[in-house]
């Protein structure tokens, strides 16, 4: 059953029962990434969540998905797609810190964008959760996060 991009974080079975004060990100999670097609190619939708202990969960729409824009065709998996090394988790955190993520405006928009993707990044740093939406306006750390799934989950479904 498809899930909308606005509610996926509160329904996935992979999440611990314990909730943080901020339900945008489960307890123990460092960052979540959602890429939602705004063009004709809905199958490009994918999302992942990385926990501080290295557990990484990835879900992608299949090439045959024909649901509504903004939907994901499946929940995140119940077991980690991969368990990543502490050095990888530190690298992701370093990228967020270098971008001064906690101080970014909540929405970045490129008014010239005619087709592309919405990227939603939610991260916890220093006990604070912050979420930023990018509509065609990408900063270097967003490109790093976009390539993350390709580097760590190329053969995962």
PDB file of C-alpha atoms in Angstrom:
ATOM      1  CA  UNK A   1       0.000   0.000   0.000  1.00  0.00           C
ATOM      2  CA  UNK A   2       1.514   3.352  -0.971  1.00  0.00           C
ATOM      3  CA  UNK A   3       2.404   5.837   1.684  1.00  0.00           C
ATOM      4  CA  UNK A   4       2.494   9.569   1.182  1.00  0.00           C
ATOM      5  CA  UNK A   5       5.797  11.310   1.686  1.00  0.00           C
ATOM      6  CA  UNK A   6       4.326  13.320   4.534  1.00  0.00           C
ATOM      7  CA  UNK A   7       3.582  10.346   6.787  1.00  0.00           C
ATOM      8  CA  UNK A   8       6.218   7.703   6.130  1.00  0.00           C
ATOM      9  CA  UNK A   9       8.332   8.495   9.149  1.00  0.00           C
ATOM     10  CA  UNK A  10       5.578   7.726  11.622  1.00  0.00           C
ATOM     11  CA  UNK A  11       4.465   4.358  10.253  1.00  0.00           C
ATOM     12  CA  UNK A  12       7.463   2.209   9.290  1.00  0.00           C
ATOM     13  CA  UNK A  13       7.799  -1.054  11.217  1.00  0.00           C
ATOM     14  CA  UNK A  14      11.577  -0.680  11.398  1.00  0.00           C
ATOM     15  CA  UNK A  15      11.246   2.055  13.985  1.00  0.00           C
ATOM     16  CA  UNK A  16      11.747   1.478  17.685  1.00  0.00           C
ATOM     17  CA  UNK A  17       8.628   1.683  19.859  1.00  0.00           C
ATOM     18  CA  UNK A  18      10.174   4.587  21.703  1.00  0.00           C
ATOM     19  CA  UNK A  19       9.492   7.933  20.040  1.00  0.00           C
ATOM     20  CA  UNK A  20      11.535  11.064  20.322  1.00  0.00           C
ATOM     21  CA  UNK A  21       9.950  14.353  21.322  1.00  0.00           C
ATOM     22  CA  UNK A  22      10.094  15.204  17.641  1.00  0.00           C
ATOM     23  CA  UNK A  23       8.315  12.509  15.627  1.00  0.00           C
ATOM     24  CA  UNK A  24       9.968  13.576  12.379  1.00  0.00           C
ATOM     25  CA  UNK A  25      12.853  11.242  13.174  1.00  0.00           C
ATOM     26  CA  UNK A  26      12.852   8.033  15.255  1.00  0.00           C
ATOM     27  CA  UNK A  27      14.958   7.765  18.389  1.00  0.00           C
ATOM     28  CA  UNK A  28      18.533   6.852  17.467  1.00  0.00           C
ATOM     29  CA  UNK A  29      18.246   7.992  13.852  1.00  0.00           C
ATOM     30  CA  UNK A  30      20.838  10.407  12.495  1.00  0.00           C
ATOM     31  CA  UNK A  31      19.297  11.305   9.140  1.00  0.00           C
ATOM     32  CA  UNK A  32      16.486  10.445   6.775  1.00  0.00           C
ATOM     33  CA  UNK A  33      16.442  11.216   3.072  1.00  0.00           C
ATOM     34  CA  UNK A  34      13.430  11.209   0.746  1.00  0.00           C
ATOM     35  CA  UNK A  35      13.576  11.869  -2.990  1.00  0.00           C
ATOM     36  CA  UNK A  36      10.196  12.418  -4.631  1.00  0.00           C
ATOM     37  CA  UNK A  37       9.815  12.836  -8.371  1.00  0.00           C
ATOM     38  CA  UNK A  38       8.022  16.012  -9.425  1.00  0.00           C
ATOM     39  CA  UNK A  39       8.127  14.989 -13.075  1.00  0.00           C
ATOM     40  CA  UNK A  40       6.606  12.207 -15.081  1.00  0.00           C
ATOM     41  CA  UNK A  41       8.914   9.474 -13.793  1.00  0.00           C
ATOM     42  CA  UNK A  42       7.387   8.511 -10.456  1.00  0.00           C
ATOM     43  CA  UNK A  43       9.456   5.300 -10.123  1.00  0.00           C
ATOM     44  CA  UNK A  44      12.433   7.452  -9.146  1.00  0.00           C
ATOM     45  CA  UNK A  45      11.023   7.893  -5.642  1.00  0.00           C
ATOM     46  CA  UNK A  46      13.194   6.450  -2.903  1.00  0.00           C
ATOM     47  CA  UNK A  47      13.981   7.030   0.732  1.00  0.00           C
ATOM     48  CA  UNK A  48      16.382   5.880   3.371  1.00  0.00           C
ATOM     49  CA  UNK A  49      17.098   6.339   7.024  1.00  0.00           C
ATOM     50  CA  UNK A  50      20.462   5.975   8.771  1.00  0.00           C
ATOM     51  CA  UNK A  51      20.756   5.287  12.484  1.00  0.00           C
ATOM     52  CA  UNK A  52      23.674   6.388  14.641  1.00  0.00           C
ATOM     53  CA  UNK A  53      24.622   2.724  15.177  1.00  0.00           C
ATOM     54  CA  UNK A  54      25.036   2.183  11.411  1.00  0.00           C
ATOM     55  CA  UNK A  55      21.720   0.489  10.623  1.00  0.00           C
ATOM     56  CA  UNK A  56      20.580   1.738   7.221  1.00  0.00           C
ATOM     57  CA  UNK A  57      17.125   1.122   5.728  1.00  0.00           C
ATOM     58  CA  UNK A  58      16.401   1.761   2.025  1.00  0.00           C
ATOM     59  CA  UNK A  59      13.149   1.552   0.040  1.00  0.00           C
ATOM     60  CA  UNK A  60      12.696   2.402  -3.639  1.00  0.00           C
ATOM     61  CA  UNK A  61       9.690   2.414  -5.917  1.00  0.00           C
ATOM     62  CA  UNK A  62       9.915  -0.318  -8.535  1.00  0.00           C
ATOM     63  CA  UNK A  63      10.275   0.560 -12.207  1.00  0.00           C
ATOM     64  CA  UNK A  64       6.669  -0.543 -12.753  1.00  0.00           C
ATOM     65  CA  UNK A  65       5.132   1.631 -10.016  1.00  0.00           C
ATOM     66  CA  UNK A  66       2.316   3.786 -11.365  1.00  0.00           C
ATOM     67  CA  UNK A  67       0.905   5.318  -8.179  1.00  0.00           C
ATOM     68  CA  UNK A  68       0.353   8.951  -7.402  1.00  0.00           C
ATOM     69  CA  UNK A  69       3.145  11.478  -7.199  1.00  0.00           C
ATOM     70  CA  UNK A  70       4.617  11.785  -3.736  1.00  0.00           C
ATOM     71  CA  UNK A  71       3.721   8.218  -2.827  1.00  0.00           C
ATOM     72  CA  UNK A  72       6.027   5.394  -1.886  1.00  0.00           C
ATOM     73  CA  UNK A  73       4.848   1.924  -2.798  1.00  0.00           C
ATOM     74  CA  UNK A  74       6.249   0.192   0.252  1.00  0.00           C
ATOM     75  CA  UNK A  75       7.315   0.704   3.822  1.00  0.00           C
ATOM     76  CA  UNK A  76      10.949   0.760   4.766  1.00  0.00           C
ATOM     77  CA  UNK A  77      12.183  -2.796   5.409  1.00  0.00           C
ATOM     78  CA  UNK A  78      11.868  -4.315   8.866  1.00  0.00           C
ATOM     79  CA  UNK A  79      15.526  -5.367   8.893  1.00  0.00           C
ATOM     80  CA  UNK A  80      18.422  -3.120   7.875  1.00  0.00           C
ATOM     81  CA  UNK A  81      19.347  -3.039   4.207  1.00  0.00           C
ATOM     82  CA  UNK A  82      22.948  -2.760   5.393  1.00  0.00           C
ATOM     83  CA  UNK A  83      24.837  -2.116   8.582  1.00  0.00           C
ATOM     84  CA  UNK A  84      27.387   0.537   7.778  1.00  0.00           C
ATOM     85  CA  UNK A  85      30.745   1.110   9.448  1.00  0.00           C
ATOM     86  CA  UNK A  86      31.070   3.800  12.136  1.00  0.00           C
ATOM     87  CA  UNK A  87      33.368   5.718   9.772  1.00  0.00           C
ATOM     88  CA  UNK A  88      30.527   5.987   7.225  1.00  0.00           C
ATOM     89  CA  UNK A  89      28.128   7.285   9.883  1.00  0.00           C
ATOM     90  CA  UNK A  90      30.749   9.853  10.964  1.00  0.00           C
ATOM     91  CA  UNK A  91      31.239  10.917   7.342  1.00  0.00           C
ATOM     92  CA  UNK A  92      27.499  11.567   6.958  1.00  0.00           C
ATOM     93  CA  UNK A  93      27.421  13.522  10.212  1.00  0.00           C
ATOM     94  CA  UNK A  94      30.484  15.512   9.106  1.00  0.00           C
ATOM     95  CA  UNK A  95      28.727  16.415   5.833  1.00  0.00           C
ATOM     96  CA  UNK A  96      25.684  17.682   7.749  1.00  0.00           C
ATOM     97  CA  UNK A  97      27.847  19.704  10.132  1.00  0.00           C
ATOM     98  CA  UNK A  98      29.942  21.178   7.298  1.00  0.00           C
ATOM     99  CA  UNK A  99      26.701  22.320   5.631  1.00  0.00           C
ATOM    100  CA  UNK A 100      25.603  23.934   8.929  1.00  0.00           C
ATOM    101  CA  UNK A 101      22.430  21.883   8.506  1.00  0.00           C
ATOM    102  CA  UNK A 102      20.746  22.994  11.735  1.00  0.00           C
ATOM    103  CA  UNK A 103      20.843  26.603  10.549  1.00  0.00           C
ATOM    104  CA  UNK A 104      19.561  26.073   7.007  1.00  0.00           C
ATOM    105  CA  UNK A 105      16.221  27.574   6.056  1.00  0.00           C
ATOM    106  CA  UNK A 106      13.448  24.986   6.000  1.00  0.00           C
ATOM    107  CA  UNK A 107      12.729  25.325   2.265  1.00  0.00           C
ATOM    108  CA  UNK A 108      14.993  25.883  -0.730  1.00  0.00           C
ATOM    109  CA  UNK A 109      13.301  26.397  -4.082  1.00  0.00           C
ATOM    110  CA  UNK A 110      14.557  26.941  -7.626  1.00  0.00           C
ATOM    111  CA  UNK A 111      11.800  28.898  -9.434  1.00  0.00           C
ATOM    112  CA  UNK A 112      13.230  27.903 -12.822  1.00  0.00           C
ATOM    113  CA  UNK A 113      12.782  24.183 -12.155  1.00  0.00           C
ATOM    114  CA  UNK A 114      10.406  22.594 -14.667  1.00  0.00           C
ATOM    115  CA  UNK A 115      11.012  18.947 -13.855  1.00  0.00           C
ATOM    116  CA  UNK A 116      13.013  17.302 -11.164  1.00  0.00           C
ATOM    117  CA  UNK A 117      12.693  16.088  -7.626  1.00  0.00           C
ATOM    118  CA  UNK A 118      11.807  17.231  -4.165  1.00  0.00           C
ATOM    119  CA  UNK A 119      14.346  16.145  -1.587  1.00  0.00           C
ATOM    120  CA  UNK A 120      13.471  16.154   2.109  1.00  0.00           C
ATOM    121  CA  UNK A 121      16.328  15.763   4.579  1.00  0.00           C
ATOM    122  CA  UNK A 122      15.635  15.356   8.290  1.00  0.00           C
ATOM    123  CA  UNK A 123      18.583  15.101  10.670  1.00  0.00           C
ATOM    124  CA  UNK A 124      19.390  15.049  14.357  1.00  0.00           C
ATOM    125  CA  UNK A 125      22.515  16.866  15.489  1.00  0.00           C
ATOM    126  CA  UNK A 126      23.336  17.875  19.051  1.00  0.00           C
ATOM    127  CA  UNK A 127      19.917  16.621  20.179  1.00  0.00           C
ATOM    128  CA  UNK A 128      18.029  18.893  17.771  1.00  0.00           C
ATOM    129  CA  UNK A 129      15.936  17.653  14.841  1.00  0.00           C
ATOM    130  CA  UNK A 130      15.729  19.849  11.754  1.00  0.00           C
ATOM    131  CA  UNK A 131      14.042  19.204   8.407  1.00  0.00           C
ATOM    132  CA  UNK A 132      14.802  20.923   5.118  1.00  0.00           C
ATOM    133  CA  UNK A 133      12.950  20.563   1.810  1.00  0.00           C
ATOM    134  CA  UNK A 134      14.804  21.151  -1.454  1.00  0.00           C
ATOM    135  CA  UNK A 135      12.812  21.712  -4.645  1.00  0.00           C
ATOM    136  CA  UNK A 136      15.426  21.760  -7.379  1.00  0.00           C
ATOM    137  CA  UNK A 137      17.819  23.893  -5.325  1.00  0.00           C
ATOM    138  CA  UNK A 138      20.521  21.541  -4.134  1.00  0.00           C
ATOM    139  CA  UNK A 139      23.527  22.235  -1.958  1.00  0.00           C
ATOM    140  CA  UNK A 140      26.677  20.079  -2.215  1.00  0.00           C
ATOM    141  CA  UNK A 141      25.782  17.966   0.832  1.00  0.00           C
ATOM    142  CA  UNK A 142      22.420  17.091  -0.805  1.00  0.00           C
ATOM    143  CA  UNK A 143      24.299  15.675  -3.799  1.00  0.00           C
ATOM    144  CA  UNK A 144      26.418  13.664  -1.349  1.00  0.00           C
ATOM    145  CA  UNK A 145      23.267  12.251   0.283  1.00  0.00           C
ATOM    146  CA  UNK A 146      21.645  11.615  -3.114  1.00  0.00           C
ATOM    147  CA  UNK A 147      24.618   9.464  -4.162  1.00  0.00           C
ATOM    148  CA  UNK A 148      24.649   7.679  -0.796  1.00  0.00           C
ATOM    149  CA  UNK A 149      22.018   5.104  -1.841  1.00  0.00           C
ATOM    150  CA  UNK A 150      23.950   4.310  -5.005  1.00  0.00           C
ATOM    151  CA  UNK A 151      27.174   3.768  -3.086  1.00  0.00           C
ATOM    152  CA  UNK A 152      25.713   1.666  -0.304  1.00  0.00           C
ATOM    153  CA  UNK A 153      22.628   0.048  -1.764  1.00  0.00           C
ATOM    154  CA  UNK A 154      23.191  -0.427  -5.481  1.00  0.00           C
ATOM    155  CA  UNK A 155      22.227  -4.090  -5.296  1.00  0.00           C
ATOM    156  CA  UNK A 156      19.598  -3.697  -2.556  1.00  0.00           C
ATOM    157  CA  UNK A 157      15.859  -3.618  -3.032  1.00  0.00           C
TER     158      UNK A 157
END
